[in-house]
Tab-separated table of C-alpha atoms and ligand atoms in Angstrom:
chain	number	residue	atom	x	y	z
A	1	MET	CA	0.000	0.000	0.000
A	2	PRO	CA	1.432	3.397	-0.969
A	3	SER	CA	2.309	5.481	2.065
A	4	ARG	CA	1.306	9.045	2.895
A	5	PHE	CA	3.857	10.806	0.708
A	6	ASP	CA	3.869	8.248	-2.101
A	7	HIS	CA	0.551	9.532	-3.445
A	8	THR	CA	0.725	11.990	-6.288
A	9	ARG	CA	-1.708	14.861	-6.275
A	10	ALA	CA	-3.742	13.072	-8.962
A	11	GLU	CA	-3.940	9.966	-6.767
A	12	LEU	CA	-5.033	12.040	-3.795
A	13	THR	CA	-7.702	13.646	-5.965
A	14	GLU	CA	-8.918	10.168	-6.865
A	15	LEU	CA	-8.899	9.176	-3.201
A	16	LEU	CA	-11.012	12.202	-2.326
A	17	ARG	CA	-13.566	11.600	-5.093
A	18	GLY	CA	-16.995	12.606	-3.867
A	19	GLU	CA	-15.624	15.295	-1.566
A	20	PRO	CA	-15.762	18.991	-2.443
A	21	ARG	CA	-12.860	19.851	-4.752
A	22	TYR	CA	-11.148	22.210	-2.302
A	23	ARG	CA	-10.466	19.275	0.014
A	24	VAL	CA	-7.589	18.123	-2.215
A	25	ASP	CA	-5.874	21.437	-1.656
A	26	GLN	CA	-6.539	21.375	2.071
A	27	VAL	CA	-5.059	17.917	2.508
A	28	TRP	CA	-2.099	18.539	0.199
A	29	ARG	CA	-1.212	21.775	1.985
A	30	GLY	CA	-1.738	20.142	5.330
A	31	LEU	CA	0.811	17.450	4.431
A	32	TYR	CA	3.444	19.508	2.607
A	33	GLU	CA	3.142	22.993	4.078
A	34	GLN	CA	1.914	22.463	7.609
A	35	PHE	CA	3.671	19.099	8.000
A	36	ALA	CA	0.495	17.804	9.638
A	37	GLY	CA	-0.802	14.251	9.857
A	38	PRO	CA	-4.418	13.668	8.753
A	39	GLU	CA	-5.501	13.353	12.399
A	40	GLU	CA	-4.334	16.925	12.971
A	41	MET	CA	-6.184	18.445	10.013
A	42	THR	CA	-8.931	20.031	12.062
A	43	ASN	CA	-10.245	21.880	9.027
A	44	LEU	CA	-11.576	18.518	7.792
A	45	PRO	CA	-14.731	16.800	9.057
A	46	LYS	CA	-13.936	14.159	11.674
A	47	ALA	CA	-15.105	11.248	9.508
A	48	LEU	CA	-12.867	12.295	6.643
A	49	ARG	CA	-9.927	12.754	8.976
A	50	ASP	CA	-10.438	9.230	10.297
A	51	ALA	CA	-10.702	7.812	6.778
A	52	LEU	CA	-7.476	9.558	5.775
A	53	VAL	CA	-5.593	8.223	8.773
A	54	THR	CA	-6.229	4.766	7.305
A	55	ALA	CA	-5.807	5.710	3.642
A	56	LEU	CA	-2.590	7.710	4.085
A	57	PRO	CA	-0.457	5.706	6.495
A	58	SER	CA	2.899	7.019	7.534
A	59	ALA	CA	5.831	4.972	6.165
A	60	LEU	CA	8.369	5.546	8.899
A	61	ALA	CA	8.004	4.132	12.375
A	62	PRO	CA	10.267	6.032	14.760
A	63	VAL	CA	12.609	3.736	16.683
A	64	VAL	CA	14.807	6.214	18.482
A	65	GLU	CA	15.871	9.811	18.285
A	66	ARG	CA	19.270	10.918	19.536
A	67	VAL	CA	20.515	14.443	20.031
A	68	SER	CA	24.227	15.293	20.017
A	69	ASP	CA	25.855	16.760	23.110
A	70	LYS	CA	25.736	20.276	21.711
A	71	GLY	CA	22.137	19.831	20.608
A	72	ASP	CA	22.847	20.851	17.029
A	73	THR	CA	22.575	17.398	15.444
A	74	VAL	CA	19.560	15.130	15.651
A	75	LYS	CA	19.717	11.549	14.392
A	76	LEU	CA	16.529	9.650	13.746
A	77	LEU	CA	16.361	5.907	13.407
A	78	TRP	CA	13.319	4.534	11.603
A	79	GLN	CA	11.830	1.160	10.887
A	80	LEU	CA	10.385	0.639	7.438
A	81	ASP	CA	7.633	-1.607	6.212
A	82	GLY	CA	9.323	-5.021	5.998
A	83	GLY	CA	11.484	-4.382	9.045
A	84	SER	CA	14.643	-2.769	7.688
A	85	ARG	CA	15.993	0.321	9.376
A	86	ILE	CA	17.256	3.608	8.030
A	87	GLU	CA	18.598	6.838	9.466
A	88	THR	CA	18.070	10.534	8.886
A	89	VAL	CA	20.231	13.306	10.310
A	90	LEU	CA	19.149	16.896	10.914
A	91	MET	CA	22.006	19.387	11.276
A	92	LEU	CA	21.454	22.887	12.590
A	93	TYR	CA	24.008	25.502	11.528
A	94	PRO	CA	23.849	29.201	12.303
A	95	ALA	CA	22.674	30.110	8.809
A	96	ARG	CA	20.948	26.963	7.611
A	97	ALA	CA	19.273	23.754	8.667
A	98	THR	CA	20.196	20.731	6.580
A	99	VAL	CA	18.704	17.268	6.504
A	100	CYS	CA	20.771	14.327	5.337
A	101	VAL	CA	18.361	11.715	3.947
A	102	SER	CA	18.713	8.022	3.157
A	103	SER	CA	17.760	6.764	-0.281
A	104	GLN	CA	18.200	3.024	0.300
A	105	ALA	CA	18.220	0.636	3.231
A	106	GLY	CA	21.854	-0.419	3.027
A	107	CYS	CA	23.933	-0.011	-0.107
A	108	ALA	CA	25.260	-2.402	-2.736
A	109	MET	CA	28.358	-0.374	-3.669
A	110	GLY	CA	30.649	-2.012	-1.148
A	111	CYS	CA	32.949	0.857	-0.155
A	112	GLY	CA	34.901	-0.759	2.663
A	113	PHE	CA	35.288	2.367	4.839
A	114	CYS	CA	31.538	3.066	4.986
A	115	ALA	CA	29.268	1.539	7.626
A	116	THR	CA	26.341	1.431	5.196
A	117	GLY	CA	28.466	-0.356	2.597
A	118	GLN	CA	29.672	-2.838	5.194
A	119	ALA	CA	26.061	-3.786	5.915
A	120	GLY	CA	25.186	-4.566	2.280
A	121	PHE	CA	21.995	-3.792	0.385
A	122	THR	CA	18.504	-4.467	1.709
A	123	ARG	CA	16.111	-2.493	-0.447
A	124	HIS	CA	15.331	0.741	-2.280
A	125	LEU	CA	13.286	3.406	-0.546
A	126	THR	CA	10.144	4.703	-2.220
A	127	THR	CA	9.578	8.367	-3.027
A	128	GLY	CA	7.202	8.561	-0.059
A	129	GLU	CA	9.769	7.128	2.335
A	130	ILE	CA	12.327	9.717	1.250
A	131	VAL	CA	9.867	12.621	1.337
A	132	GLU	CA	8.632	11.630	4.783
A	133	GLN	CA	12.182	11.986	6.156
A	134	VAL	CA	12.198	15.560	4.867
A	135	VAL	CA	8.708	16.456	6.085
A	136	TYR	CA	9.345	14.994	9.523
A	137	THR	CA	12.624	16.866	9.983
A	138	ALA	CA	11.124	20.086	8.580
A	139	ARG	CA	8.549	19.802	11.333
A	140	ARG	CA	11.198	18.957	13.903
A	141	ALA	CA	13.246	21.981	12.782
A	142	ARG	CA	10.177	24.182	13.072
A	143	GLU	CA	9.649	22.992	16.654
A	144	LEU	CA	13.214	24.152	17.302
A	145	GLY	CA	12.423	27.548	15.832
A	146	ARG	CA	14.201	26.862	12.550
A	147	ARG	CA	13.242	26.484	8.901
A	148	LEU	CA	14.616	23.482	7.050
A	149	SER	CA	16.616	25.021	4.203
A	150	ASN	CA	18.774	22.282	2.630
A	151	VAL	CA	18.454	18.637	1.690
A	152	VAL	CA	21.460	16.421	0.986
A	153	PHE	CA	21.225	12.833	-0.287
A	154	MET	CA	24.204	11.746	1.805
A	155	GLY	CA	22.565	9.325	4.200
A	156	MET	CA	22.349	5.581	3.675
A	157	GLY	CA	22.397	4.302	0.129
A	158	GLU	CA	23.459	5.372	-3.329
A	159	PRO	CA	20.839	7.797	-4.688
A	160	LEU	CA	21.736	7.219	-8.341
A	161	ALA	CA	21.113	3.502	-7.884
A	162	ASN	CA	17.499	4.409	-7.023
A	163	GLU	CA	16.977	7.169	-9.526
A	164	GLU	CA	13.243	7.262	-10.124
A	165	ALA	CA	12.283	7.292	-6.448
A	166	VAL	CA	14.950	9.892	-5.713
A	167	TRP	CA	13.858	12.068	-8.590
A	168	GLY	CA	10.214	11.806	-7.505
A	169	ALA	CA	11.283	12.938	-4.037
A	170	ILE	CA	13.302	15.860	-5.418
A	171	GLU	CA	10.283	17.082	-7.358
A	172	ARG	CA	8.143	16.911	-4.219
A	173	ILE	CA	10.798	18.589	-2.039
A	174	GLN	CA	11.185	21.404	-4.529
A	175	GLY	CA	7.648	21.827	-5.801
A	176	ASP	CA	5.567	21.053	-2.713
A	177	ILE	CA	7.755	21.586	0.339
A	178	GLY	CA	9.299	24.602	-1.368
A	179	ILE	CA	13.025	23.989	-0.953
A	180	SER	CA	14.860	25.360	-3.982
A	181	ALA	CA	16.739	22.920	-6.221
A	182	ARG	CA	19.851	24.992	-5.518
A	183	ASN	CA	19.624	23.854	-1.913
A	184	ILE	CA	19.307	20.170	-2.809
A	185	THR	CA	22.456	18.062	-3.281
A	186	VAL	CA	22.698	14.554	-4.685
A	187	SER	CA	25.847	12.743	-3.615
A	188	THR	CA	27.012	9.832	-5.746
A	189	VAL	CA	29.821	7.334	-5.611
A	190	GLY	CA	30.179	7.932	-9.349
A	191	LEU	CA	27.452	6.058	-11.246
A	192	VAL	CA	28.117	7.583	-14.634
A	193	PRO	CA	24.817	6.720	-16.396
A	194	GLY	CA	22.942	8.247	-13.443
A	195	ILE	CA	25.022	11.429	-13.588
A	196	ARG	CA	24.270	11.690	-17.292
A	197	ARG	CA	20.529	11.282	-16.734
A	198	LEU	CA	20.607	13.762	-13.854
A	199	ALA	CA	22.137	16.286	-16.257
A	200	GLU	CA	19.092	15.903	-18.487
A	201	ARG	CA	16.531	16.435	-15.720
A	202	PRO	CA	14.954	19.853	-15.518
A	203	LEU	CA	15.878	20.920	-11.970
A	204	PRO	CA	19.410	22.237	-11.331
A	205	VAL	CA	20.295	20.270	-8.207
A	206	ASN	CA	23.876	20.224	-6.925
A	207	LEU	CA	26.026	17.224	-7.591
A	208	ALA	CA	28.573	15.882	-5.140
A	209	VAL	CA	30.900	13.109	-6.273
A	210	SER	CA	32.581	10.941	-3.654
A	211	LEU	CA	36.029	10.767	-5.155
A	212	HIS	CA	38.421	9.738	-2.324
A	213	ALA	CA	41.188	8.911	-4.808
A	214	ALA	CA	42.453	10.609	-7.953
A	215	ASN	CA	44.132	7.633	-9.607
A	216	ASP	CA	42.447	4.432	-10.737
A	217	ALA	CA	44.666	2.019	-8.824
A	218	LEU	CA	43.776	3.523	-5.458
A	219	ARG	CA	40.179	4.318	-6.336
A	220	ASP	CA	39.588	0.732	-7.538
A	221	GLU	CA	40.478	-0.333	-4.026
A	222	LEU	CA	38.561	2.261	-2.036
A	223	VAL	CA	35.492	2.549	-4.239
A	224	PRO	CA	34.941	-0.747	-6.095
A	225	ILE	CA	32.490	0.764	-8.625
A	226	ASN	CA	35.510	2.603	-10.064
A	227	ARG	CA	36.377	-0.629	-11.882
A	228	ARG	CA	33.181	-0.206	-13.879
A	229	TYR	CA	33.355	3.594	-14.272
A	230	PRO	CA	37.011	4.601	-14.097
A	231	LEU	CA	38.161	8.144	-13.489
A	232	ASP	CA	38.420	9.344	-17.091
A	233	VAL	CA	34.827	8.271	-17.798
A	234	LEU	CA	33.642	9.755	-14.493
A	235	MET	CA	35.424	13.058	-15.083
A	236	GLN	CA	33.957	13.314	-18.572
A	237	ALA	CA	30.464	12.881	-17.086
A	238	CYS	CA	31.288	15.582	-14.496
A	239	ARG	CA	32.439	17.965	-17.220
A	240	ASP	CA	29.242	17.353	-19.178
A	241	TYR	CA	27.130	17.849	-16.044
A	242	LEU	CA	28.799	21.181	-15.391
A	243	ARG	CA	28.284	22.321	-18.960
A	244	ALA	CA	24.623	21.299	-18.876
A	245	LYS	CA	23.779	22.779	-15.465
A	246	GLY	CA	26.306	25.454	-14.635
A	247	ARG	CA	25.916	24.369	-11.001
A	248	ARG	CA	28.705	23.933	-8.548
A	249	LEU	CA	30.196	20.472	-8.408
A	250	SER	CA	31.799	19.216	-5.259
A	251	PHE	CA	34.150	16.350	-4.602
A	252	GLU	CA	33.991	14.499	-1.299
A	253	TRP	CA	37.276	13.193	0.003
A	254	ALA	CA	37.388	11.172	3.220
A	255	LEU	CA	40.977	11.453	4.441
A	256	ILE	CA	42.330	8.045	5.435
A	257	ASP	CA	45.577	7.882	7.383
A	258	GLY	CA	48.492	6.997	5.108
A	259	VAL	CA	46.136	5.925	2.302
A	260	ASN	CA	44.935	9.015	0.423
A	261	ASP	CA	46.361	11.893	2.479
A	262	ARG	CA	49.871	12.091	0.977
A	263	PRO	CA	51.174	15.184	-0.829
A	264	SER	CA	51.040	13.253	-4.124
A	265	ASP	CA	47.303	12.611	-3.552
A	266	ALA	CA	46.706	16.356	-3.216
A	267	THR	CA	48.677	17.026	-6.399
A	268	GLU	CA	46.685	14.438	-8.371
A	269	LEU	CA	43.397	15.772	-7.004
A	270	ALA	CA	44.337	19.333	-7.965
A	271	ARG	CA	45.111	18.122	-11.480
A	272	LEU	CA	41.645	16.546	-11.758
A	273	CYS	CA	40.004	19.734	-10.487
A	274	ARG	CA	41.836	21.785	-13.077
A	275	SER	CA	40.483	19.583	-15.863
A	276	LEU	CA	36.942	20.842	-15.187
A	277	PRO	CA	35.381	23.782	-17.004
A	278	LEU	CA	34.096	25.321	-13.729
A	279	ALA	CA	35.911	25.290	-10.419
A	280	ALA	CA	34.994	22.282	-8.316
A	281	HIS	CA	34.791	22.508	-4.560
A	282	VAL	CA	36.571	19.882	-2.491
A	283	ASN	CA	35.112	18.805	0.865
A	284	LEU	CA	37.626	17.080	3.085
A	285	ILE	CA	36.210	14.799	5.767
A	286	PRO	CA	38.591	13.085	8.171
A	287	LEU	CA	37.469	9.438	7.932
A	288	ASN	CA	35.027	8.602	10.691
A	289	PRO	CA	35.528	5.314	12.484
A	290	THR	CA	33.319	2.373	11.489
A	291	PRO	CA	33.320	-1.134	12.941
A	292	GLY	CA	34.432	-2.915	9.772
A	293	TYR	CA	37.433	-0.832	8.705
A	294	ALA	CA	40.743	-0.884	10.500
A	295	THR	CA	42.448	2.197	9.065
A	296	LYS	CA	41.932	5.462	10.898
A	297	GLY	CA	41.102	8.957	9.783
A	298	SER	CA	44.034	11.276	9.121
A	299	PRO	CA	45.280	13.227	12.121
A	300	LEU	CA	44.140	16.848	12.105
A	301	ARG	CA	47.608	18.149	11.308
A	302	THR	CA	47.683	16.074	8.114
A	303	VAL	CA	44.159	17.227	7.266
A	304	TYR	CA	45.236	20.865	7.402
A	305	GLU	CA	48.456	20.205	5.489
A	306	PHE	CA	46.429	18.462	2.793
A	307	ARG	CA	44.044	21.410	2.671
A	308	ASP	CA	46.884	23.932	2.472
A	309	ARG	CA	48.537	22.040	-0.325
A	310	LEU	CA	45.301	21.980	-2.337
A	311	GLU	CA	44.816	25.690	-1.707
A	312	SER	CA	48.305	26.466	-2.864
A	313	LEU	CA	47.471	24.586	-6.063
A	314	GLY	CA	44.449	26.836	-6.607
A	315	VAL	CA	41.688	24.462	-5.419
A	316	ASN	CA	38.635	25.638	-3.441
A	317	VAL	CA	38.546	23.445	-0.393
A	318	THR	CA	36.832	23.184	2.990
A	319	VAL	CA	37.343	20.831	5.872
A	320	ARG	CA	33.921	19.489	6.736
A	321	ALA	CA	33.232	20.022	10.418
A	322	ASN	CA	32.573	16.693	11.991
A	323	ARG	CA	28.998	16.504	13.104
A	324	GLY	CA	27.422	14.020	15.412
A	325	THR	CA	30.321	11.595	15.929
A	326	ASP	CA	29.185	11.241	19.542
A	327	ILE	CA	25.888	9.794	18.305
A	328	ASP	CA	27.317	7.887	15.299
A	329	ALA	CA	25.530	10.283	12.992
A	330	ALA	CA	28.593	11.416	11.068
A	331	CYS	CA	29.368	10.654	7.408
A	332	GLY	CA	29.687	6.962	6.747
A	333	GLN	CA	28.594	5.898	10.217
A	334	LEU	CA	24.956	5.267	9.392
A	335	ALA	CA	24.262	1.584	9.656
A	336	GLY	CA	20.646	1.524	10.712
A	337	GLY	CA	21.258	0.037	14.106
A	338	GLY	CA	22.240	0.800	17.659
A	339	SER	CA	25.922	1.429	18.195
A	340	GLY	CA	26.330	0.030	21.650
A	341	ASN	CA	27.836	3.251	22.958
A	342	GLU	CA	24.684	5.246	23.391
A	343	PRO	CA	25.050	7.699	26.232
A	344	ALA	CA	21.774	7.403	28.098
A	345	ALA	CA	21.487	11.161	28.518
A	346	SER	CA	21.242	11.786	24.809
A	347	VAL	CA	18.650	9.139	24.077
A	348	SER	CA	15.132	10.394	23.930
A	349	GLY	CA	11.952	8.807	22.750
A	350	PRO	CA	10.507	9.358	19.298
A	351	GLY	CA	8.686	12.558	18.526
B	1	SAH	N1	26.327	6.782	-1.635
B	1	SAH	C1	26.537	8.166	-1.773
B	1	SAH	C2	25.884	8.999	-0.706
B	1	SAH	C3	25.977	8.530	0.731
B	1	SAH	S1	27.547	8.525	1.523
B	1	SAH	C4	27.998	8.490	-1.855
B	1	SAH	O1	28.817	7.621	-1.574
B	1	SAH	O2	28.318	9.610	-2.255
B	1	SAH	C5	27.855	10.210	1.973
B	1	SAH	C6	29.350	10.565	2.032
B	1	SAH	O3	29.983	10.001	3.188
B	1	SAH	C7	30.124	10.058	0.834
B	1	SAH	O4	30.972	11.075	0.366
B	1	SAH	C8	30.906	8.927	1.428
B	1	SAH	O5	32.035	8.606	0.682
B	1	SAH	C9	31.220	9.465	2.788
B	1	SAH	N2	31.677	8.439	3.746
B	1	SAH	C10	31.383	7.140	3.761
B	1	SAH	N3	31.981	6.528	4.816
B	1	SAH	C11	32.657	7.488	5.478
B	1	SAH	C12	33.458	7.493	6.669
B	1	SAH	N4	33.645	6.398	7.376
B	1	SAH	N5	34.001	8.666	7.067
B	1	SAH	C13	33.770	9.802	6.358
B	1	SAH	N6	33.008	9.861	5.239
B	1	SAH	C14	32.472	8.715	4.797
B	2	SF4	FE1	27.271	3.217	-0.591
B	2	SF4	FE2	28.108	5.764	-0.528
B	2	SF4	FE3	28.679	4.066	1.484
B	2	SF4	FE4	29.868	3.743	-0.885
B	2	SF4	S1	30.085	5.497	0.503
B	2	SF4	S2	28.947	2.102	0.355
B	2	SF4	S3	28.230	4.337	-2.265
B	2	SF4	S4	26.663	4.767	0.881
């Protein structure tokens, strides 16, 4: 059964056949603008409200919500229909509030340093399951006095391996929730056909490519899909994306101690950046610890040396502030389960 946010407006219209026409608008706005559940839509007659509670079930069952020590990161663990679990992270910054959404339960891409990859693939999320993560966190942000401003597809899963559902969600996030495409970022491990199709879609979303290595030998090891879409093919797709969209492209680079944090890695990365028609932006993330990967993140001194070297080679670069490591909500730590080190004080019930 399609969940609350899986229904298109046409399907909702069909569902509300026999009701006055303005009801479609009331329900749609209730869901996407007020972030209300049908039971809260007091502008509807009670009987209709009750019928909609059954007809528009929510897709995500909250399991636990954890708040970081500083209170600026909220991680939500959900159970999906069928039992698998996914995570969503809300990050509050001074000037923006960003939600990091999952697009799949697990991931089939097998990057060894990533907790989601270590867990393997379970299933694709539907459009409704993705949209509900955004609506729920938009409501949560509003309760905290904030407006959700950005959406990044950097949670569990590879968004370009689940293109249609992801695209359906992007249309809903932009058109109905009202978050501009310029504030939506799709992060990919480098699925070239997906990048090419994304370039042809009408909305100019941002593209982030998880590079982590700038030569094929190392990237083959870190990111196995590189064997199918090696760097020259990937970079050509990036160039074409930039020409088609004129949007900023970013490269994600998780710095792994002694693996991809050497001066020669920075030089190779700078060379790749220079081969693009528009300046790319590099995001450096010191590798976060995960249970299934022995190598550590680079020490901070190496991180800053790496950054300085890139800067001196003319590359735009930022070191991504590490968010939510105390609640295992940081990049690559989402595994859809408990971590065993949950400080009781930061665990609160759902809602
Ligand atoms: N599958 C997509 C999106 C989800 S991963 C992708 O790979 O781009 C979001 C980001 O976290 C990616 O850049 C990914 O490479 C990075 N990441 C994965 N594991 C990490 C870890 N242990 N430490 C830091 N970043 C990690
Ligand atoms: Fe999948 Fe991205 Fe993790 Fe690789 S880094 S396993 S593509 S979620």
